[in-house]
Amino acid sequence: MILMIFVHVGQINTSHVPQQISMAKVNVTGYGDALHSALFDPIFGLYTNNASAPLQQELGLRQLYKFGLYSHCGYVNNTAGVCTNQTAGYRFRPYDAITTDMTANYTRITSALLVNTTFMDSQYLGHSSKAAYYMLLIGTILTATTFFAGITKHGLTFILSALGSIISTLLLLIGASIWTVIIKKCEAVNIITVGARSAPLGIVVSIGSGLYLTWAAFVLSIISIIPYLINCCTYRG
């Protein structure tokens, strides 16, 4: 339950704890160099150094994007950044996140480079991540309910706790699996090259610490089923 609470606070703002937790990360630090290598033209206005500039306003790319369950944040360095508004059922759409920070000319170039990639398939990624969000949310609520129900020493509460633990474990498994699949599919952009010299595209997708915490919560939830089952079968109070 505690691990999932940490997962839910990831990227809701840029303070220390939320900043360190995310479901997925997109590093675009090398994208400008890749465009320069491919186009042989100077790249001006692609990035911004203004950490407080709002996202999705064509004000320039940030170096690093981190995606949580309720919003995403863009950082110009390791600590300075800004986040979008928080939304329940937030959709993971990394292509939209970065292109809405670019001016129109760079958006067109990016669209051509990423065509037919999962990274660009915002509809698929959005629907999948929204479904995963509700699986994790319900799983977290059931985990908390199971915890408090199990405190009361009664056969019925132990049965309810065992059932709740089983269901919450399945929901955490589904949510974590969906996120793992969509991130792994997006990681295909990591090997895209551009230009005559086949320079790396410079867009790197990776798993965030929040997903690792979710898998850890799933494992602990499995373990918790055992004592609940033992108690509901043996308790005679």
PDB file of C-alpha atoms in Angstrom:
ATOM      1  CA  MET A   1       0.000   0.000   0.000  1.00  0.00           C
ATOM      2  CA  ILE A   2       2.810   2.388   0.901  1.00  0.00           C
ATOM      3  CA  LEU A   3       4.668   1.630  -2.325  1.00  0.00           C
ATOM      4  CA  MET A   4       1.556   2.337  -4.393  1.00  0.00           C
ATOM      5  CA  ILE A   5       1.016   5.635  -2.566  1.00  0.00           C
ATOM      6  CA  PHE A   6       4.491   6.661  -3.711  1.00  0.00           C
ATOM      7  CA  VAL A   7       3.632   5.580  -7.273  1.00  0.00           C
ATOM      8  CA  HIS A   8       0.522   7.775  -7.256  1.00  0.00           C
ATOM      9  CA  VAL A   9       2.408  10.911  -6.167  1.00  0.00           C
ATOM     10  CA  GLY A  10       4.995  10.614  -8.953  1.00  0.00           C
ATOM     11  CA  GLN A  11       5.210  13.722 -11.183  1.00  0.00           C
ATOM     12  CA  ILE A  12       2.317  15.563  -9.545  1.00  0.00           C
ATOM     13  CA  ASN A  13       4.832  18.374  -8.966  1.00  0.00           C
ATOM     14  CA  THR A  14       8.581  18.969  -9.122  1.00  0.00           C
ATOM     15  CA  SER A  15       9.331  18.706  -5.393  1.00  0.00           C
ATOM     16  CA  HIS A  16      11.952  16.187  -4.330  1.00  0.00           C
ATOM     17  CA  VAL A  17       9.958  12.963  -3.829  1.00  0.00           C
ATOM     18  CA  PRO A  18       7.503  13.252  -6.770  1.00  0.00           C
ATOM     19  CA  GLN A  19      10.368  14.309  -9.032  1.00  0.00           C
ATOM     20  CA  GLN A  20      12.176  11.020  -8.458  1.00  0.00           C
ATOM     21  CA  ILE A  21       9.164   8.811  -9.247  1.00  0.00           C
ATOM     22  CA  SER A  22       7.767   8.265 -12.732  1.00  0.00           C
ATOM     23  CA  MET A  23       6.281   5.473 -14.813  1.00  0.00           C
ATOM     24  CA  ALA A  24       8.270   6.338 -17.936  1.00  0.00           C
ATOM     25  CA  LYS A  25      10.991   8.753 -19.007  1.00  0.00           C
ATOM     26  CA  VAL A  26      11.776  10.298 -22.391  1.00  0.00           C
ATOM     27  CA  ASN A  27      15.196  11.885 -22.783  1.00  0.00           C
ATOM     28  CA  VAL A  28      15.473  14.178 -25.827  1.00  0.00           C
ATOM     29  CA  THR A  29      18.839  15.707 -25.000  1.00  0.00           C
ATOM     30  CA  GLY A  30      20.444  14.380 -28.183  1.00  0.00           C
ATOM     31  CA  TYR A  31      17.560  15.135 -30.546  1.00  0.00           C
ATOM     32  CA  GLY A  32      18.902  18.535 -31.603  1.00  0.00           C
ATOM     33  CA  ASP A  33      22.281  17.054 -32.547  1.00  0.00           C
ATOM     34  CA  ALA A  34      20.520  14.321 -34.520  1.00  0.00           C
ATOM     35  CA  LEU A  35      18.525  16.887 -36.513  1.00  0.00           C
ATOM     36  CA  HIS A  36      21.680  18.884 -37.197  1.00  0.00           C
ATOM     37  CA  SER A  37      23.393  15.720 -38.439  1.00  0.00           C
ATOM     38  CA  ALA A  38      20.473  14.854 -40.704  1.00  0.00           C
ATOM     39  CA  LEU A  39      19.631  18.325 -42.054  1.00  0.00           C
ATOM     40  CA  PHE A  40      23.103  19.924 -42.101  1.00  0.00           C
ATOM     41  CA  ASP A  41      21.485  23.122 -40.830  1.00  0.00           C
ATOM     42  CA  PRO A  42      21.854  24.910 -37.499  1.00  0.00           C
ATOM     43  CA  ILE A  43      19.085  24.025 -35.085  1.00  0.00           C
ATOM     44  CA  PHE A  44      17.640  27.135 -33.458  1.00  0.00           C
ATOM     45  CA  GLY A  45      14.706  27.408 -31.068  1.00  0.00           C
ATOM     46  CA  LEU A  46      14.199  23.686 -30.542  1.00  0.00           C
ATOM     47  CA  TYR A  47      14.904  23.779 -26.802  1.00  0.00           C
ATOM     48  CA  THR A  48      14.188  26.228 -24.013  1.00  0.00           C
ATOM     49  CA  ASN A  49      16.279  26.968 -20.942  1.00  0.00           C
ATOM     50  CA  ASN A  50      13.336  28.521 -19.111  1.00  0.00           C
ATOM     51  CA  ALA A  51      12.424  25.952 -16.465  1.00  0.00           C
ATOM     52  CA  SER A  52       9.179  27.721 -15.565  1.00  0.00           C
ATOM     53  CA  ALA A  53       7.816  28.037 -19.118  1.00  0.00           C
ATOM     54  CA  PRO A  54       4.481  26.183 -19.384  1.00  0.00           C
ATOM     55  CA  LEU A  55       4.384  22.899 -21.259  1.00  0.00           C
ATOM     56  CA  GLN A  56       2.447  22.219 -24.477  1.00  0.00           C
ATOM     57  CA  GLN A  57       2.647  25.846 -25.641  1.00  0.00           C
ATOM     58  CA  GLU A  58       5.307  25.497 -28.387  1.00  0.00           C
ATOM     59  CA  LEU A  59       7.817  27.255 -26.135  1.00  0.00           C
ATOM     60  CA  GLY A  60      10.612  24.749 -26.642  1.00  0.00           C
ATOM     61  CA  LEU A  61      11.632  21.216 -25.744  1.00  0.00           C
ATOM     62  CA  ARG A  62      12.882  20.312 -22.293  1.00  0.00           C
ATOM     63  CA  GLN A  63      15.823  17.948 -21.936  1.00  0.00           C
ATOM     64  CA  LEU A  64      13.913  15.267 -20.042  1.00  0.00           C
ATOM     65  CA  TYR A  65      10.249  14.315 -19.738  1.00  0.00           C
ATOM     66  CA  LYS A  66       8.894  12.173 -16.923  1.00  0.00           C
ATOM     67  CA  PHE A  67       5.405  10.669 -16.968  1.00  0.00           C
ATOM     68  CA  GLY A  68       3.353   9.827 -13.902  1.00  0.00           C
ATOM     69  CA  LEU A  69      -0.168   8.535 -13.354  1.00  0.00           C
ATOM     70  CA  TYR A  70      -1.715  12.019 -13.180  1.00  0.00           C
ATOM     71  CA  SER A  71       0.503  14.309 -15.260  1.00  0.00           C
ATOM     72  CA  HIS A  72       3.891  14.644 -16.888  1.00  0.00           C
ATOM     73  CA  CYS A  73       6.739  17.048 -16.162  1.00  0.00           C
ATOM     74  CA  GLY A  74       9.471  18.510 -18.345  1.00  0.00           C
ATOM     75  CA  TYR A  75      12.925  19.294 -16.962  1.00  0.00           C
ATOM     76  CA  VAL A  76      15.618  21.535 -18.412  1.00  0.00           C
ATOM     77  CA  ASN A  77      18.147  19.852 -16.105  1.00  0.00           C
ATOM     78  CA  ASN A  78      18.146  17.268 -13.334  1.00  0.00           C
ATOM     79  CA  THR A  79      16.056  19.355 -10.944  1.00  0.00           C
ATOM     80  CA  ALA A  80      14.424  22.360 -12.648  1.00  0.00           C
ATOM     81  CA  GLY A  81      11.162  21.819 -14.460  1.00  0.00           C
ATOM     82  CA  VAL A  82       7.405  22.263 -14.621  1.00  0.00           C
ATOM     83  CA  CYS A  83       4.404  19.926 -14.778  1.00  0.00           C
ATOM     84  CA  THR A  84       1.093  19.843 -16.604  1.00  0.00           C
ATOM     85  CA  ASN A  85      -2.237  19.998 -14.806  1.00  0.00           C
ATOM     86  CA  GLN A  86      -3.156  16.849 -12.901  1.00  0.00           C
ATOM     87  CA  THR A  87      -5.804  14.624 -14.492  1.00  0.00           C
ATOM     88  CA  ALA A  88      -7.354  11.380 -13.266  1.00  0.00           C
ATOM     89  CA  GLY A  89      -6.915   8.678 -15.885  1.00  0.00           C
ATOM     90  CA  TYR A  90      -3.973  10.567 -17.392  1.00  0.00           C
ATOM     91  CA  ARG A  91      -2.992   9.231 -20.808  1.00  0.00           C
ATOM     92  CA  PHE A  92       0.628   8.428 -21.646  1.00  0.00           C
ATOM     93  CA  ARG A  93       1.211  10.144 -25.014  1.00  0.00           C
ATOM     94  CA  PRO A  94       4.911  10.970 -25.283  1.00  0.00           C
ATOM     95  CA  TYR A  95       4.760  12.049 -28.930  1.00  0.00           C
ATOM     96  CA  ASP A  96       2.093  14.629 -28.151  1.00  0.00           C
ATOM     97  CA  ALA A  97       4.047  15.762 -25.094  1.00  0.00           C
ATOM     98  CA  ILE A  98       7.213  16.609 -26.995  1.00  0.00           C
ATOM     99  CA  THR A  99       5.684  17.899 -30.245  1.00  0.00           C
ATOM    100  CA  THR A 100       3.369  20.337 -28.455  1.00  0.00           C
ATOM    101  CA  ASP A 101       6.506  21.925 -27.011  1.00  0.00           C
ATOM    102  CA  MET A 102       8.056  22.344 -30.486  1.00  0.00           C
ATOM    103  CA  THR A 103       7.363  24.995 -33.084  1.00  0.00           C
ATOM    104  CA  ALA A 104       5.401  23.802 -36.120  1.00  0.00           C
ATOM    105  CA  ASN A 105       8.421  23.305 -38.395  1.00  0.00           C
ATOM    106  CA  TYR A 106      10.120  20.914 -35.961  1.00  0.00           C
ATOM    107  CA  THR A 107       6.831  19.111 -35.357  1.00  0.00           C
ATOM    108  CA  ARG A 108       6.557  18.302 -39.071  1.00  0.00           C
ATOM    109  CA  ILE A 109      10.121  16.984 -39.162  1.00  0.00           C
ATOM    110  CA  THR A 110       9.573  14.886 -36.049  1.00  0.00           C
ATOM    111  CA  SER A 111       6.364  13.447 -37.470  1.00  0.00           C
ATOM    112  CA  ALA A 112       8.210  12.309 -40.595  1.00  0.00           C
ATOM    113  CA  LEU A 113      11.000  10.695 -38.568  1.00  0.00           C
ATOM    114  CA  LEU A 114       8.679   8.833 -36.207  1.00  0.00           C
ATOM    115  CA  VAL A 115       6.025   7.715 -38.678  1.00  0.00           C
ATOM    116  CA  ASN A 116       4.685   4.175 -38.113  1.00  0.00           C
ATOM    117  CA  THR A 117       6.231   3.882 -34.649  1.00  0.00           C
ATOM    118  CA  THR A 118       4.359   2.977 -31.461  1.00  0.00           C
ATOM    119  CA  PHE A 119       5.868   6.090 -29.884  1.00  0.00           C
ATOM    120  CA  MET A 120       3.723   8.133 -32.285  1.00  0.00           C
ATOM    121  CA  ASP A 121       0.559   6.066 -31.769  1.00  0.00           C
ATOM    122  CA  SER A 122      -1.042   8.326 -29.188  1.00  0.00           C
ATOM    123  CA  GLN A 123      -4.436   6.643 -29.433  1.00  0.00           C
ATOM    124  CA  TYR A 124      -3.098   3.189 -28.548  1.00  0.00           C
ATOM    125  CA  LEU A 125      -0.788   4.476 -25.816  1.00  0.00           C
ATOM    126  CA  GLY A 126      -3.469   6.757 -24.398  1.00  0.00           C
ATOM    127  CA  HIS A 127      -6.160   4.077 -24.173  1.00  0.00           C
ATOM    128  CA  SER A 128      -3.742   1.506 -22.736  1.00  0.00           C
ATOM    129  CA  SER A 129      -2.285   3.794 -20.077  1.00  0.00           C
ATOM    130  CA  LYS A 130      -5.746   5.007 -19.034  1.00  0.00           C
ATOM    131  CA  ALA A 131      -6.905   1.414 -18.571  1.00  0.00           C
ATOM    132  CA  ALA A 132      -3.735   0.653 -16.591  1.00  0.00           C
ATOM    133  CA  TYR A 133      -4.359   3.688 -14.388  1.00  0.00           C
ATOM    134  CA  TYR A 134      -7.768   2.427 -13.277  1.00  0.00           C
ATOM    135  CA  MET A 135      -6.380  -1.058 -12.652  1.00  0.00           C
ATOM    136  CA  LEU A 136      -3.701   0.421 -10.386  1.00  0.00           C
ATOM    137  CA  LEU A 137      -6.103   2.818  -8.693  1.00  0.00           C
ATOM    138  CA  ILE A 138      -8.644   0.118  -7.836  1.00  0.00           C
ATOM    139  CA  GLY A 139      -5.827  -2.229  -6.843  1.00  0.00           C
ATOM    140  CA  THR A 140      -4.436   0.397  -4.468  1.00  0.00           C
ATOM    141  CA  ILE A 141      -7.840   1.042  -2.902  1.00  0.00           C
ATOM    142  CA  LEU A 142      -8.431  -2.688  -2.424  1.00  0.00           C
ATOM    143  CA  THR A 143      -4.994  -3.078  -0.892  1.00  0.00           C
ATOM    144  CA  ALA A 144      -5.803  -0.379   1.660  1.00  0.00           C
ATOM    145  CA  THR A 145      -9.235  -1.888   2.357  1.00  0.00           C
ATOM    146  CA  THR A 146      -7.682  -5.321   2.795  1.00  0.00           C
ATOM    147  CA  PHE A 147      -5.126  -3.947   5.227  1.00  0.00           C
ATOM    148  CA  PHE A 148      -7.701  -2.301   7.500  1.00  0.00           C
ATOM    149  CA  ALA A 149     -10.134  -5.238   7.285  1.00  0.00           C
ATOM    150  CA  GLY A 150      -7.383  -7.657   8.291  1.00  0.00           C
ATOM    151  CA  ILE A 151      -6.742  -5.769  11.532  1.00  0.00           C
ATOM    152  CA  THR A 152     -10.061  -6.928  12.952  1.00  0.00           C
ATOM    153  CA  LYS A 153      -9.762 -10.465  14.309  1.00  0.00           C
ATOM    154  CA  HIS A 154     -12.808 -12.165  12.865  1.00  0.00           C
ATOM    155  CA  GLY A 155     -13.232 -15.055  10.465  1.00  0.00           C
ATOM    156  CA  LEU A 156     -15.320 -12.994   8.040  1.00  0.00           C
ATOM    157  CA  THR A 157     -12.828 -10.130   7.901  1.00  0.00           C
ATOM    158  CA  PHE A 158      -9.997 -12.582   7.238  1.00  0.00           C
ATOM    159  CA  ILE A 159     -11.981 -14.089   4.352  1.00  0.00           C
ATOM    160  CA  LEU A 160     -12.692 -10.640   2.932  1.00  0.00           C
ATOM    161  CA  SER A 161      -9.036  -9.692   3.359  1.00  0.00           C
ATOM    162  CA  ALA A 162      -7.903 -12.829   1.517  1.00  0.00           C
ATOM    163  CA  LEU A 163     -10.307 -12.183  -1.370  1.00  0.00           C
ATOM    164  CA  GLY A 164      -9.396  -8.507  -1.491  1.00  0.00           C
ATOM    165  CA  SER A 165      -5.700  -9.327  -1.523  1.00  0.00           C
ATOM    166  CA  ILE A 166      -6.142 -11.780  -4.408  1.00  0.00           C
ATOM    167  CA  ILE A 167      -8.154  -9.299  -6.466  1.00  0.00           C
ATOM    168  CA  SER A 168      -5.811  -6.375  -5.749  1.00  0.00           C
ATOM    169  CA  THR A 169      -2.832  -8.533  -6.718  1.00  0.00           C
ATOM    170  CA  LEU A 170      -4.430  -9.363 -10.068  1.00  0.00           C
ATOM    171  CA  LEU A 171      -5.218  -5.695 -10.707  1.00  0.00           C
ATOM    172  CA  LEU A 172      -1.659  -4.624  -9.887  1.00  0.00           C
ATOM    173  CA  LEU A 173      -0.366  -7.333 -12.201  1.00  0.00           C
ATOM    174  CA  ILE A 174      -2.572  -6.148 -15.068  1.00  0.00           C
ATOM    175  CA  GLY A 175      -1.695  -2.489 -14.568  1.00  0.00           C
ATOM    176  CA  ALA A 176       2.049  -3.113 -14.272  1.00  0.00           C
ATOM    177  CA  SER A 177       1.999  -5.430 -17.293  1.00  0.00           C
ATOM    178  CA  ILE A 178       0.232  -2.880 -19.493  1.00  0.00           C
ATOM    179  CA  TRP A 179       2.714  -0.170 -18.579  1.00  0.00           C
ATOM    180  CA  THR A 180       5.653  -2.498 -19.165  1.00  0.00           C
ATOM    181  CA  VAL A 181       4.378  -3.501 -22.604  1.00  0.00           C
ATOM    182  CA  ILE A 182       3.700   0.020 -23.859  1.00  0.00           C
ATOM    183  CA  ILE A 183       7.041   1.330 -22.621  1.00  0.00           C
ATOM    184  CA  LYS A 184       8.923  -1.568 -24.204  1.00  0.00           C
ATOM    185  CA  LYS A 185       7.130  -0.917 -27.495  1.00  0.00           C
ATOM    186  CA  CYS A 186       8.025   2.773 -27.305  1.00  0.00           C
ATOM    187  CA  GLU A 187      11.664   1.872 -26.716  1.00  0.00           C
ATOM    188  CA  ALA A 188      11.877   0.983 -30.408  1.00  0.00           C
ATOM    189  CA  VAL A 189      12.653   4.691 -31.035  1.00  0.00           C
ATOM    190  CA  ASN A 190      15.909   4.243 -29.117  1.00  0.00           C
ATOM    191  CA  ILE A 191      17.481   2.467 -32.088  1.00  0.00           C
ATOM    192  CA  ILE A 192      16.214   4.759 -34.874  1.00  0.00           C
ATOM    193  CA  THR A 193      18.995   6.491 -36.795  1.00  0.00           C
ATOM    194  CA  VAL A 194      18.942   9.520 -39.095  1.00  0.00           C
ATOM    195  CA  GLY A 195      21.134  11.072 -41.765  1.00  0.00           C
ATOM    196  CA  ALA A 196      23.807   9.663 -44.014  1.00  0.00           C
ATOM    197  CA  ARG A 197      25.976   8.814 -41.022  1.00  0.00           C
ATOM    198  CA  SER A 198      23.155   6.912 -39.297  1.00  0.00           C
ATOM    199  CA  ALA A 199      23.324   9.052 -36.189  1.00  0.00           C
ATOM    200  CA  PRO A 200      21.069   8.003 -33.272  1.00  0.00           C
ATOM    201  CA  LEU A 201      17.763   9.872 -33.272  1.00  0.00           C
ATOM    202  CA  GLY A 202      18.440  11.161 -29.790  1.00  0.00           C
ATOM    203  CA  ILE A 203      15.032  10.286 -28.327  1.00  0.00           C
ATOM    204  CA  VAL A 204      15.502   7.705 -25.593  1.00  0.00           C
ATOM    205  CA  VAL A 205      12.568   6.062 -23.786  1.00  0.00           C
ATOM    206  CA  SER A 206      13.138   4.202 -20.523  1.00  0.00           C
ATOM    207  CA  ILE A 207      11.237   2.743 -17.582  1.00  0.00           C
ATOM    208  CA  GLY A 208      10.796   4.986 -14.565  1.00  0.00           C
ATOM    209  CA  SER A 209      11.183   4.081 -10.901  1.00  0.00           C
ATOM    210  CA  GLY A 210       7.407   4.160 -10.433  1.00  0.00           C
ATOM    211  CA  LEU A 211       6.974   1.057 -12.550  1.00  0.00           C
ATOM    212  CA  TYR A 212       9.601  -0.796 -10.525  1.00  0.00           C
ATOM    213  CA  LEU A 213       7.750   0.201  -7.353  1.00  0.00           C
ATOM    214  CA  THR A 214       4.531  -1.125  -8.884  1.00  0.00           C
ATOM    215  CA  TRP A 215       6.108  -4.502  -9.620  1.00  0.00           C
ATOM    216  CA  ALA A 216       7.518  -4.583  -6.084  1.00  0.00           C
ATOM    217  CA  ALA A 217       4.043  -3.849  -4.711  1.00  0.00           C
ATOM    218  CA  PHE A 218       2.674  -6.711  -6.802  1.00  0.00           C
ATOM    219  CA  VAL A 219       5.226  -9.151  -5.358  1.00  0.00           C
ATOM    220  CA  LEU A 220       4.487  -8.042  -1.794  1.00  0.00           C
ATOM    221  CA  SER A 221       0.769  -8.334  -2.489  1.00  0.00           C
ATOM    222  CA  ILE A 222       1.268 -11.960  -3.554  1.00  0.00           C
ATOM    223  CA  ILE A 223       3.144 -12.675  -0.337  1.00  0.00           C
ATOM    224  CA  SER A 224       0.385 -11.072   1.739  1.00  0.00           C
ATOM    225  CA  ILE A 225      -2.187 -13.531   0.382  1.00  0.00           C
ATOM    226  CA  ILE A 226      -0.612 -16.422   2.283  1.00  0.00           C
ATOM    227  CA  PRO A 227      -1.166 -15.193   5.886  1.00  0.00           C
ATOM    228  CA  TYR A 228      -4.682 -14.009   5.013  1.00  0.00           C
ATOM    229  CA  LEU A 229      -5.572 -17.450   3.658  1.00  0.00           C
ATOM    230  CA  ILE A 230      -4.058 -19.156   6.707  1.00  0.00           C
ATOM    231  CA  ASN A 231      -5.978 -16.892   9.082  1.00  0.00           C
ATOM    232  CA  CYS A 232      -9.327 -17.247   7.345  1.00  0.00           C
ATOM    233  CA  CYS A 233      -8.981 -21.047   7.330  1.00  0.00           C
ATOM    234  CA  THR A 234      -7.646 -21.554  10.848  1.00  0.00           C
ATOM    235  CA  TYR A 235      -8.993 -18.682  12.965  1.00  0.00           C
ATOM    236  CA  ARG A 236     -11.713 -19.804  15.374  1.00  0.00           C
ATOM    237  CA  GLY A 237     -12.143 -16.649  17.500  1.00  0.00           C
TER     238      GLY A 237
END
